[in-house]
PDB file of C-alpha atoms in Angstrom:
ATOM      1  CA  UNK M  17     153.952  38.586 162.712  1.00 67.00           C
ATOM      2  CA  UNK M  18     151.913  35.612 161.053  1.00 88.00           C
ATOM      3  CA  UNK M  19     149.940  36.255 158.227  1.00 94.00           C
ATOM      4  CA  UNK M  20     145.977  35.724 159.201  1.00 96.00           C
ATOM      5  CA  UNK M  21     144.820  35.121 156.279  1.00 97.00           C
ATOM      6  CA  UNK M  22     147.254  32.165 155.577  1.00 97.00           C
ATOM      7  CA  UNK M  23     145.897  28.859 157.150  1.00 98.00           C
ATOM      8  CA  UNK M  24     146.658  25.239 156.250  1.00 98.00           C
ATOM      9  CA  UNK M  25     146.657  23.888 152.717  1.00 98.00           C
ATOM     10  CA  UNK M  26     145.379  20.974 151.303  1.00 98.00           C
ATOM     11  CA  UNK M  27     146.244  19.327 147.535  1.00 98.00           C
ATOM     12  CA  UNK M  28     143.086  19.551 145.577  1.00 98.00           C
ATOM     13  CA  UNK M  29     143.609  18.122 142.414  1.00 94.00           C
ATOM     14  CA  UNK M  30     146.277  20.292 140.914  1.00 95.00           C
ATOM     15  CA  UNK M  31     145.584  23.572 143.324  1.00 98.00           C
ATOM     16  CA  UNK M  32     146.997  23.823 146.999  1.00 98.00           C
ATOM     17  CA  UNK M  33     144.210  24.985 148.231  1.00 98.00           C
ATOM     18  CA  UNK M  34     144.693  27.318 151.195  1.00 98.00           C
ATOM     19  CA  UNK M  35     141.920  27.192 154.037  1.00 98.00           C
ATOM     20  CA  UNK M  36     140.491  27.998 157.522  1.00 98.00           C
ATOM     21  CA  UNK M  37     139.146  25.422 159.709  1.00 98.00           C
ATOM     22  CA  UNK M  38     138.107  26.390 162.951  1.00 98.00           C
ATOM     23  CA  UNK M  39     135.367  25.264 165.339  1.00 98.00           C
ATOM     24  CA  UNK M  40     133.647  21.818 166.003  1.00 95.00           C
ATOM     25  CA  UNK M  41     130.658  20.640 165.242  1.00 95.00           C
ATOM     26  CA  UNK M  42     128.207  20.127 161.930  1.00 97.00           C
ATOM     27  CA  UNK M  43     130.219  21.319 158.807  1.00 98.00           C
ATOM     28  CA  UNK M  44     129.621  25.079 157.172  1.00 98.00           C
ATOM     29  CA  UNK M  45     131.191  25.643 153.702  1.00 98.00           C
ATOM     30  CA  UNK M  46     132.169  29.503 153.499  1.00 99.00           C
ATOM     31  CA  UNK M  47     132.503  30.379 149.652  1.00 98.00           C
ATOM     32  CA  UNK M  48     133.913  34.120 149.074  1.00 98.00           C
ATOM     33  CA  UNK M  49     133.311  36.533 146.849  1.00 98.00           C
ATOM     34  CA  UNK M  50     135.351  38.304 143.699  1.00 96.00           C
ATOM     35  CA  UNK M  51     136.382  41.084 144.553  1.00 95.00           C
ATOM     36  CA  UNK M  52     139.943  41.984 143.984  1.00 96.00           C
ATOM     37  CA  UNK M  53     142.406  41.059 146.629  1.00 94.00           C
ATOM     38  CA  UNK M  54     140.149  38.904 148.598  1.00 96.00           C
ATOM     39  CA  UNK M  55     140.315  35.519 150.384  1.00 97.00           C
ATOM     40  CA  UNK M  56     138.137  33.629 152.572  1.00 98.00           C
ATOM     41  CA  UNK M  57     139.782  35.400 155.805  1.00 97.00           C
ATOM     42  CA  UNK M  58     138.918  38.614 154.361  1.00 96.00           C
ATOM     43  CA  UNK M  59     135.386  37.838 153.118  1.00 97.00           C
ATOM     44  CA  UNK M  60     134.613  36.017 156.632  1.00 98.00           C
ATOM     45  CA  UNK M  61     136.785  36.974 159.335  1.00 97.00           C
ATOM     46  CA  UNK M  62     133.947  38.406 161.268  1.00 97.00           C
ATOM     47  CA  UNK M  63     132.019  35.036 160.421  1.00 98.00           C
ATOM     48  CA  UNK M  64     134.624  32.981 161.459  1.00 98.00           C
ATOM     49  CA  UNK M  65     135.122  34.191 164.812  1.00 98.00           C
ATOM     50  CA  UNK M  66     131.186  34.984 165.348  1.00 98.00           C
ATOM     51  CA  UNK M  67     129.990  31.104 164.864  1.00 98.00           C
ATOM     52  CA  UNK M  68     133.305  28.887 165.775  1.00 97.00           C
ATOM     53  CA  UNK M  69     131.590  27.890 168.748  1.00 97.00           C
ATOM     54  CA  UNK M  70     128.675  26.526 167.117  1.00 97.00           C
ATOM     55  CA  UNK M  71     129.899  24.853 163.972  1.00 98.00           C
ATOM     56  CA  UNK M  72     133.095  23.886 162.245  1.00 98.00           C
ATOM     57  CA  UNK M  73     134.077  26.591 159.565  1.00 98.00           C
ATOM     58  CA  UNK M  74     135.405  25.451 156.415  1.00 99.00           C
ATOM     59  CA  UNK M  75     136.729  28.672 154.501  1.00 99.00           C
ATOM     60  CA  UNK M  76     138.960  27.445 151.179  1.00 99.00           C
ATOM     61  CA  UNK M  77     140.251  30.143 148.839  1.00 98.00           C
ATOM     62  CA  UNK M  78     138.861  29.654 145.442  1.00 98.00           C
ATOM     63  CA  UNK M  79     141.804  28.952 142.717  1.00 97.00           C
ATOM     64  CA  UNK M  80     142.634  32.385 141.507  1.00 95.00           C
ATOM     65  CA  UNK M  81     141.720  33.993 144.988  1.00 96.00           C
ATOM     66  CA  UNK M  82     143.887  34.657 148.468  1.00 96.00           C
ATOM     67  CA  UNK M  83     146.871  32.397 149.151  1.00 97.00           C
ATOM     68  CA  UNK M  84     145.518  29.096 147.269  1.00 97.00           C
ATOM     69  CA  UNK M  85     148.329  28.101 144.445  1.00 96.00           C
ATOM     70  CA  UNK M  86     147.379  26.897 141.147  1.00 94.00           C
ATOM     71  CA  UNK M  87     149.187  25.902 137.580  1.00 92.00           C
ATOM     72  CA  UNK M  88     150.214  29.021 136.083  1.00 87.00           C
ATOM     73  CA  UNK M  89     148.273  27.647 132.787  1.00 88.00           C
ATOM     74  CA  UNK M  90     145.302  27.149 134.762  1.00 91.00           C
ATOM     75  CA  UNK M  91     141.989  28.326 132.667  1.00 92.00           C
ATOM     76  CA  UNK M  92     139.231  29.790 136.060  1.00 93.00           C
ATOM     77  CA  UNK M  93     135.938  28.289 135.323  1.00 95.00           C
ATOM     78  CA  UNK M  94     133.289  27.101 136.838  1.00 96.00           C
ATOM     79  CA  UNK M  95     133.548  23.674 136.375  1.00 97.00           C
ATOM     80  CA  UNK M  96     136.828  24.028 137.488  1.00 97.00           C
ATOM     81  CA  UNK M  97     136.024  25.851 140.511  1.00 98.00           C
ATOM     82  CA  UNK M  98     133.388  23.715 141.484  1.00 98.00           C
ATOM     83  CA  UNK M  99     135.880  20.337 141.400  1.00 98.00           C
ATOM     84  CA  UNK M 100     137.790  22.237 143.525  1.00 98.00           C
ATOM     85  CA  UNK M 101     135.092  22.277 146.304  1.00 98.00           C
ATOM     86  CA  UNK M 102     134.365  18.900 145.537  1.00 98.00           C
ATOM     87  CA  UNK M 103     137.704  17.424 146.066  1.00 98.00           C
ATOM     88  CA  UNK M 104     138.273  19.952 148.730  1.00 98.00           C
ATOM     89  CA  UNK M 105     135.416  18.642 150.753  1.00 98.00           C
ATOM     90  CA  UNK M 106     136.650  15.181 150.071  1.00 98.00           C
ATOM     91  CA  UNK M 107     140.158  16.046 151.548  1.00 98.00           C
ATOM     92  CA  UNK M 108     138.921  17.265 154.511  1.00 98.00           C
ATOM     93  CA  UNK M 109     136.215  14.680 155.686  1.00 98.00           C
ATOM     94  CA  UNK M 110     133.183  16.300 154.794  1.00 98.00           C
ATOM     95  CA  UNK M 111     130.688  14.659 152.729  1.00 98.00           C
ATOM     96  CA  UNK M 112     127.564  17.282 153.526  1.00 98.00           C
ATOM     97  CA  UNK M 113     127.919  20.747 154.381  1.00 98.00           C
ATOM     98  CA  UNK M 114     125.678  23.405 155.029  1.00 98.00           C
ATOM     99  CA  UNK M 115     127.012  25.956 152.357  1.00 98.00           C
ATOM    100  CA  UNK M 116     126.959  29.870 152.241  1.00 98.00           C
ATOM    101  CA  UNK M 117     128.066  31.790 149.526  1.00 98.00           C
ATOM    102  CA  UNK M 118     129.053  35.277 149.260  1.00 98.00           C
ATOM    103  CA  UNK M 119     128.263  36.879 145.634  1.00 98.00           C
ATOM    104  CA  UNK M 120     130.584  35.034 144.057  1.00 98.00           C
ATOM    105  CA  UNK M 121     130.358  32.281 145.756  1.00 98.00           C
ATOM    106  CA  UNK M 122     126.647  32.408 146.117  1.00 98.00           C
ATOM    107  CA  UNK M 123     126.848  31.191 142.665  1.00 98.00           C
ATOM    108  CA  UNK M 124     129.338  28.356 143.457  1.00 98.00           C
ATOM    109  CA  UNK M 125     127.236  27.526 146.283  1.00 98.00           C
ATOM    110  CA  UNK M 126     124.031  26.622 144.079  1.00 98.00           C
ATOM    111  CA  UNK M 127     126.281  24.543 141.515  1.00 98.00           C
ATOM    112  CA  UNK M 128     127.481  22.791 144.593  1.00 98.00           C
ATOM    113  CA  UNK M 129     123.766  22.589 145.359  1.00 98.00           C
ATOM    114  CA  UNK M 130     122.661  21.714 141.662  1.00 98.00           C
ATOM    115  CA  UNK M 131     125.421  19.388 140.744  1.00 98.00           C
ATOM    116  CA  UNK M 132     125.809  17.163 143.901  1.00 98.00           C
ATOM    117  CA  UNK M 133     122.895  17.909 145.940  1.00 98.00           C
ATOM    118  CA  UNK M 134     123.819  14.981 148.227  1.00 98.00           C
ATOM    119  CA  UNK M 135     126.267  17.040 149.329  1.00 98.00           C
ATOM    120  CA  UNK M 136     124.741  20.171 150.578  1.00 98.00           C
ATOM    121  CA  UNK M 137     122.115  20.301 153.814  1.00 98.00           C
ATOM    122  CA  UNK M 138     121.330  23.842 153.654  1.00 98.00           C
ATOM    123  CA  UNK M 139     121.782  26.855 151.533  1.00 98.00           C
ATOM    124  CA  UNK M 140     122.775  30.680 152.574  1.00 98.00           C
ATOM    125  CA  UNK M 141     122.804  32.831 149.463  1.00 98.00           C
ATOM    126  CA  UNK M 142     124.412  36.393 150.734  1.00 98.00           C
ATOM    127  CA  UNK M 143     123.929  39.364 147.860  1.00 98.00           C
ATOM    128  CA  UNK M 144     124.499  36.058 145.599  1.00 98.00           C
ATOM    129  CA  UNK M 145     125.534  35.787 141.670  1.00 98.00           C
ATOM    130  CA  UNK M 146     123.492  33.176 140.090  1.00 98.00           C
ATOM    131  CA  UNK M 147     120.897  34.140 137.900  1.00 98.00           C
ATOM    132  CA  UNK M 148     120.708  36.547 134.991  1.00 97.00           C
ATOM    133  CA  UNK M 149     120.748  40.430 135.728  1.00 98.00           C
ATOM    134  CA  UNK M 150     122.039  43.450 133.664  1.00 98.00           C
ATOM    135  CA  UNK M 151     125.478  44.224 134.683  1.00 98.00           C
ATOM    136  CA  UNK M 152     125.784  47.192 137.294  1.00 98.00           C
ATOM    137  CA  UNK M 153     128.498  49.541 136.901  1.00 98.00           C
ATOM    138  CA  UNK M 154     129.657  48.663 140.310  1.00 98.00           C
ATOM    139  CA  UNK M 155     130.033  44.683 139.275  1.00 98.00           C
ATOM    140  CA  UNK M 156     131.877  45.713 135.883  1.00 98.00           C
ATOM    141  CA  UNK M 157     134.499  48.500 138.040  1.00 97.00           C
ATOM    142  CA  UNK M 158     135.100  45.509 140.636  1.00 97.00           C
ATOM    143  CA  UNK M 159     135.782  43.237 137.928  1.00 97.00           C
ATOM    144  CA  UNK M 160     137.662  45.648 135.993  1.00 97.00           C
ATOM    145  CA  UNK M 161     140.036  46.443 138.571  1.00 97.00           C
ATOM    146  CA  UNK M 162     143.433  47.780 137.373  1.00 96.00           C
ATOM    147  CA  UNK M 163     145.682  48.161 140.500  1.00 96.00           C
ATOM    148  CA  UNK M 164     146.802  51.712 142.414  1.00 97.00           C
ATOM    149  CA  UNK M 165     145.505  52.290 145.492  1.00 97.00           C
ATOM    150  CA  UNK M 166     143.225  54.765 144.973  1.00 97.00           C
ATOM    151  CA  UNK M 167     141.373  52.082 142.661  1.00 97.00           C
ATOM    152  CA  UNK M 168     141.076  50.010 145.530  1.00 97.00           C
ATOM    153  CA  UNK M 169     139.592  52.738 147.421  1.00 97.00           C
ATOM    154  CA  UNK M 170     137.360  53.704 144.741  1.00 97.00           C
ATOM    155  CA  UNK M 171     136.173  49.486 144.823  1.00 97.00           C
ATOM    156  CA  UNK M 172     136.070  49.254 148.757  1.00 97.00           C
ATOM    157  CA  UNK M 173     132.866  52.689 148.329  1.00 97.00           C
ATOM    158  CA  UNK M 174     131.314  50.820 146.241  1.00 98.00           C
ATOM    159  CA  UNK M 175     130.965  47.713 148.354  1.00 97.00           C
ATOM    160  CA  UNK M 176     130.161  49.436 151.404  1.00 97.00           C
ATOM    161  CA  UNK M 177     126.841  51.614 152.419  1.00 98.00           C
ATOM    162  CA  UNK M 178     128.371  52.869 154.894  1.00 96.00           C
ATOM    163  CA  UNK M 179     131.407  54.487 154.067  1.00 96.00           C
ATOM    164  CA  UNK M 180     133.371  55.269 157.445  1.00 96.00           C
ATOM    165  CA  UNK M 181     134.565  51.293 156.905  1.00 94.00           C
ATOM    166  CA  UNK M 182     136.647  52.359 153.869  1.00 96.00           C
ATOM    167  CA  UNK M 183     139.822  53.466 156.198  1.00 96.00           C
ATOM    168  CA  UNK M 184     143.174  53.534 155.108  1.00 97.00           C
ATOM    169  CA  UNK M 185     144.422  50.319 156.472  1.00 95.00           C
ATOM    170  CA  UNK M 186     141.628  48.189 154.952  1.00 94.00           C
ATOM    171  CA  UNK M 187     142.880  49.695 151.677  1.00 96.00           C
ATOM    172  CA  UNK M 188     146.397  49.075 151.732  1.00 96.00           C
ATOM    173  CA  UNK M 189     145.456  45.600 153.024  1.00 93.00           C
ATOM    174  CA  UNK M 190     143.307  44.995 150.255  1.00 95.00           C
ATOM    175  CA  UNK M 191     145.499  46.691 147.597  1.00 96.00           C
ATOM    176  CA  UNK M 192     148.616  44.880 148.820  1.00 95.00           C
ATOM    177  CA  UNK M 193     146.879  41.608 148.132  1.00 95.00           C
ATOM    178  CA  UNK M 194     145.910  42.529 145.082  1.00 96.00           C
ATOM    179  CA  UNK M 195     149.233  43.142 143.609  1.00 95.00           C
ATOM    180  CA  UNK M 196     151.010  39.526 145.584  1.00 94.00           C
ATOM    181  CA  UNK M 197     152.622  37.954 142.593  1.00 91.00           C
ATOM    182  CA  UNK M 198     150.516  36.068 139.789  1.00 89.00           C
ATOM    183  CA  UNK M 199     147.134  37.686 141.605  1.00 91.00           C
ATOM    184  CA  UNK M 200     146.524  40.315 139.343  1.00 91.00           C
ATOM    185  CA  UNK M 201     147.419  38.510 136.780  1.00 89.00           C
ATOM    186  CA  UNK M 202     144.961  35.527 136.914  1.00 90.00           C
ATOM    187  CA  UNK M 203     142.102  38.310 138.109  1.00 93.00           C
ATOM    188  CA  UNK M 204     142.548  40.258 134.847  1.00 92.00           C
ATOM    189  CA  UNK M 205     142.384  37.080 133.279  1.00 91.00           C
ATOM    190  CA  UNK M 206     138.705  35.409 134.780  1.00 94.00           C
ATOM    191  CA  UNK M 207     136.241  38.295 133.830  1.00 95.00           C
ATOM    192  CA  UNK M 208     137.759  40.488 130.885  1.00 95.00           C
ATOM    193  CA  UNK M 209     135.554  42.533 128.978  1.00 95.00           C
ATOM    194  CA  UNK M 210     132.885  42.824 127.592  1.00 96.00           C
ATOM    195  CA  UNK M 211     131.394  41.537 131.394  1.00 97.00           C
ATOM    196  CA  UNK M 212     128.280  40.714 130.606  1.00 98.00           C
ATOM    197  CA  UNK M 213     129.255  37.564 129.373  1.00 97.00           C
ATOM    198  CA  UNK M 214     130.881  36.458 132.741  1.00 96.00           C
ATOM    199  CA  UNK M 215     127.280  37.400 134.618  1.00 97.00           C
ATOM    200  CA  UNK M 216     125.553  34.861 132.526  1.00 97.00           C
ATOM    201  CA  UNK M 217     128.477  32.114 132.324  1.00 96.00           C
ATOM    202  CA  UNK M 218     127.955  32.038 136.205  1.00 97.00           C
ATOM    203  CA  UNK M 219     124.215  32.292 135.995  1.00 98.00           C
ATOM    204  CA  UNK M 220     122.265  28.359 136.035  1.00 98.00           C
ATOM    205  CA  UNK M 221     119.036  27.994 134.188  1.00 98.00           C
ATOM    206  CA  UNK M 222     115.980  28.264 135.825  1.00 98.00           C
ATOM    207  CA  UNK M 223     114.575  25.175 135.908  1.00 98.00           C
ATOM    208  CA  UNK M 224     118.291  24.172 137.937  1.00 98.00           C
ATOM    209  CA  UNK M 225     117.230  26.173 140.574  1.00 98.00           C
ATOM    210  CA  UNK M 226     114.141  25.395 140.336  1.00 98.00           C
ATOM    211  CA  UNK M 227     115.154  21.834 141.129  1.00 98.00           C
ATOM    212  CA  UNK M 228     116.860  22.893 144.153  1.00 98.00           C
ATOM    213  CA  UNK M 229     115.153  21.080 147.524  1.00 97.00           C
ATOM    214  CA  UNK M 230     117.188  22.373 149.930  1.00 98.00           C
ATOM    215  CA  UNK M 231     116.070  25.097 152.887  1.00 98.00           C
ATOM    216  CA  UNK M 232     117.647  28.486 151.701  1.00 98.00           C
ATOM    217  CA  UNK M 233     118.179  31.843 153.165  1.00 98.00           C
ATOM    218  CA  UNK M 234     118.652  34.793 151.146  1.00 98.00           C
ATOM    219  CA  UNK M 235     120.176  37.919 152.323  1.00 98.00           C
ATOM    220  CA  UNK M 236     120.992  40.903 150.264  1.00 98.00           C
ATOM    221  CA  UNK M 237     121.629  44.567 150.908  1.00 98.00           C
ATOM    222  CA  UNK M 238     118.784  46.935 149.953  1.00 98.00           C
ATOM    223  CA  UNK M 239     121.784  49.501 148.772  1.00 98.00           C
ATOM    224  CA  UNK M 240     123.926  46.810 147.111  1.00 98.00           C
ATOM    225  CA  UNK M 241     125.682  48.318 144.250  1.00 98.00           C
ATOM    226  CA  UNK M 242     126.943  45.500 143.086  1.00 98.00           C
ATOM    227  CA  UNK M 243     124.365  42.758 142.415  1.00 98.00           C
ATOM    228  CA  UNK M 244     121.070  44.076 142.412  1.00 98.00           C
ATOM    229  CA  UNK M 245     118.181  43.088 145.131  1.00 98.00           C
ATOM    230  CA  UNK M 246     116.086  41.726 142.060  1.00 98.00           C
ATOM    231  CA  UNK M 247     118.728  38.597 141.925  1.00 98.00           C
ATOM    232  CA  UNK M 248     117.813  37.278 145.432  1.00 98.00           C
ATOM    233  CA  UNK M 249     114.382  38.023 144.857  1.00 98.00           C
ATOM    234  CA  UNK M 250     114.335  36.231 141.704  1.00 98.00           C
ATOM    235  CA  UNK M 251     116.062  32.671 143.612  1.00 98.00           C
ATOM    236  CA  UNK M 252     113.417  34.030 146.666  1.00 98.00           C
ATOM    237  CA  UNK M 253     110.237  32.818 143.377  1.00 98.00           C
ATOM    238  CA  UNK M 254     112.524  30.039 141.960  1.00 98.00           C
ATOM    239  CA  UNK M 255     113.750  28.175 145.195  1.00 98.00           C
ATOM    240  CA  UNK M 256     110.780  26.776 146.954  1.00 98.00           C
ATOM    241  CA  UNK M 257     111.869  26.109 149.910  1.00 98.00           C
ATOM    242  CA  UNK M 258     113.490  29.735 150.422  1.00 98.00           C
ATOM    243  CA  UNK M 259     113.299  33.094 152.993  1.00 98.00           C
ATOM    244  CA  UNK M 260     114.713  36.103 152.254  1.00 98.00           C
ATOM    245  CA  UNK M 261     116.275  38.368 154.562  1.00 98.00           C
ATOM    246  CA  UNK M 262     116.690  42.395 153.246  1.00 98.00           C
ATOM    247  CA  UNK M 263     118.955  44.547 155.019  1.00 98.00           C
ATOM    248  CA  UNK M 264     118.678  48.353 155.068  1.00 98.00           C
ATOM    249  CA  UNK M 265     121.642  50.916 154.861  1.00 98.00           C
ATOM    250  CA  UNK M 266     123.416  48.011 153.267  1.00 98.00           C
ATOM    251  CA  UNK M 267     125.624  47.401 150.744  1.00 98.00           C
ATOM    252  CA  UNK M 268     127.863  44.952 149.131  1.00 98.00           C
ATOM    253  CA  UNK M 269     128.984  43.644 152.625  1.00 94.00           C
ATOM    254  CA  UNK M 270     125.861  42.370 154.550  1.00 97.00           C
ATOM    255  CA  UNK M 271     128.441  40.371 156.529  1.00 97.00           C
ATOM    256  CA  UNK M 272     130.526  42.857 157.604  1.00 96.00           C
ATOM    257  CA  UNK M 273     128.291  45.780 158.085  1.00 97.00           C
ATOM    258  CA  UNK M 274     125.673  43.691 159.105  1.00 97.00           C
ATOM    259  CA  UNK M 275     128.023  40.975 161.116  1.00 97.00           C
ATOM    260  CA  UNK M 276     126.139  41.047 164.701  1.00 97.00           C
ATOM    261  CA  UNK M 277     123.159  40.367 162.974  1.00 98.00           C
ATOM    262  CA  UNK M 278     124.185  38.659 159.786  1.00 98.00           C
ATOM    263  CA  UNK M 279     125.536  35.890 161.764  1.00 98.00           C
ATOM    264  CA  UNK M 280     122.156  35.662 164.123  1.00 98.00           C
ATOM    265  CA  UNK M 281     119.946  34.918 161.326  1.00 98.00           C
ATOM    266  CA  UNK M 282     122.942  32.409 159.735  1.00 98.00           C
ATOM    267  CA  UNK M 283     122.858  30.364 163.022  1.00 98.00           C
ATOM    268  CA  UNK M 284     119.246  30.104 163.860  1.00 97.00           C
ATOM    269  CA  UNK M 285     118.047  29.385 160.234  1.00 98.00           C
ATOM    270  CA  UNK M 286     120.434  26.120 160.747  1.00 97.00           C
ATOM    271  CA  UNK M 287     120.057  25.435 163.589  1.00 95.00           C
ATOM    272  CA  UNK M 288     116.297  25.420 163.323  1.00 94.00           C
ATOM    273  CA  UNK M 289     116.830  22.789 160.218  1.00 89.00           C
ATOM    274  CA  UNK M 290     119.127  20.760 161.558  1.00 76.00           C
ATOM    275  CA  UNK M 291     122.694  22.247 161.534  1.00 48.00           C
ATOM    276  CA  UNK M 292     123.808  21.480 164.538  1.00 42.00           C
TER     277      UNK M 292
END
């Protein structure tokens, strides 16, 4: 049986990038998160197969992350990252996306927006890393992660409010990609301790976000263990043109415990400015 999380690859600078690209229409970037064992089918699945008849999904796994293949000397940054995107976008045909970002990704998503706002039309900024917080004890155990299943388990609570989505086949299926050769060992090498360090080396001065022009939705989870409401609500005062969206009985994953309606409020606030 084919591997769904395995989709086409394209050479972006030195990374084979491995993506999804389904639907037609204007462009959506989908940046994942950091968790361990992710990819972009994991992060969006739900996503993908919720708005593929309204826009064309673009959903690359970051170099590090998933299935994409990188130098094994490769030093995870975010400048690095964020050329990856660039020349990513560039290999597939897309000069101006609407972006959304997913914690992790949130924060690639504004240096996307920061760096080379002509490339970016809108902004969706889910439970988003970006600006500076204390670091939660749920952040510093996901990037922490030492590999056994039962770690994973422990990791897949803390992301989720609601806890009957933790079953034992999401597990394994995140724990087995966690432990694909080379994963675990670039992941222990992007956020080592002390952590703190890591939430302010992806945090972008104020007056960068400040600068930012284009329309932004926030969404977080009220219960987000994780990354704390007061992030979103500090972009929500620093991005002027910005909404924010709060989800009760939510955690970590707005997008998949929230999907029906995640996905509603993703495709009317673009296609009410222009994304489609």
């Amino acid at each position: 049986m084919s591997n769904p999380e395995i989709g086409k690859t394209v050479a972006c600078g030195p990374v084979e990038t491995n993506y999804h690209d389904v639907g037609e229409g204007r462009p959506v970037l989908l940046l994942h998160g950091s968790g361990p064992g992710v990819s972009a089918w994991a992060n969006w699945r739900l996503t993908l197969q919720a708005l593929r008849d309204d826009f064309r999904l673009l959903a690359p796994d970051l170099a590090g992350f998933g299935y994409t293949r990188t130098p094994p000397d490769m030093v995870h940054t975010r400048q690095s990252w964020l050329d990856q995107i660039i020349a990513f976008m560039d290999a597939v045909g897309v000069e101006k996306a609407s972006v959304v970002g997913n914690s992790f990704g949130g924060s690639m998503a504004l240096a996307l927006a920061i760096h080379h706002p002509d490339r970016v039309e809108n902004l969706v900024l889910m439970g988003s890393v970006g600006v500076p917080f204390e670091l939660t004890a749920g952040l510093d155990a996901v990037w922490g992660y030492e590999p056994s299943p039962d770690a994973m388990r422990a990791i897949m609570k803390i992301f989720a409010y609601d806890q009957s989505l933790v079953g034992d086949a999401l597990v394994q299926m995140r724990y087995e990609a966690s432990v694909r050769p080379g994963i675990q060992e670039a992941y222990s090498k992007m956020f080592p301790a002390p952590r703190q360090r890591w939430v302010e080396a992806m945090s972008h001065p104020e007056e960068q976000i400040r600068s930012i022009r284009q329309p932004t939705l926030l969404v977080h989870g009220r219960d987000d263990l994780v990354i704390p409401l007061s992030t979103s609500m500090t972009m929500l005062n620093w991005i002027e043109d910005s909404q924010l969206h709060v989800f009760g009985r939510c955690g970590h994953w707005t997008q998949i415990e929230h999907g029906e309606e995640f996905c509603r409020l993703v495709r009317d606030f673009l296609r009410a400015r222009g994304g489609r």
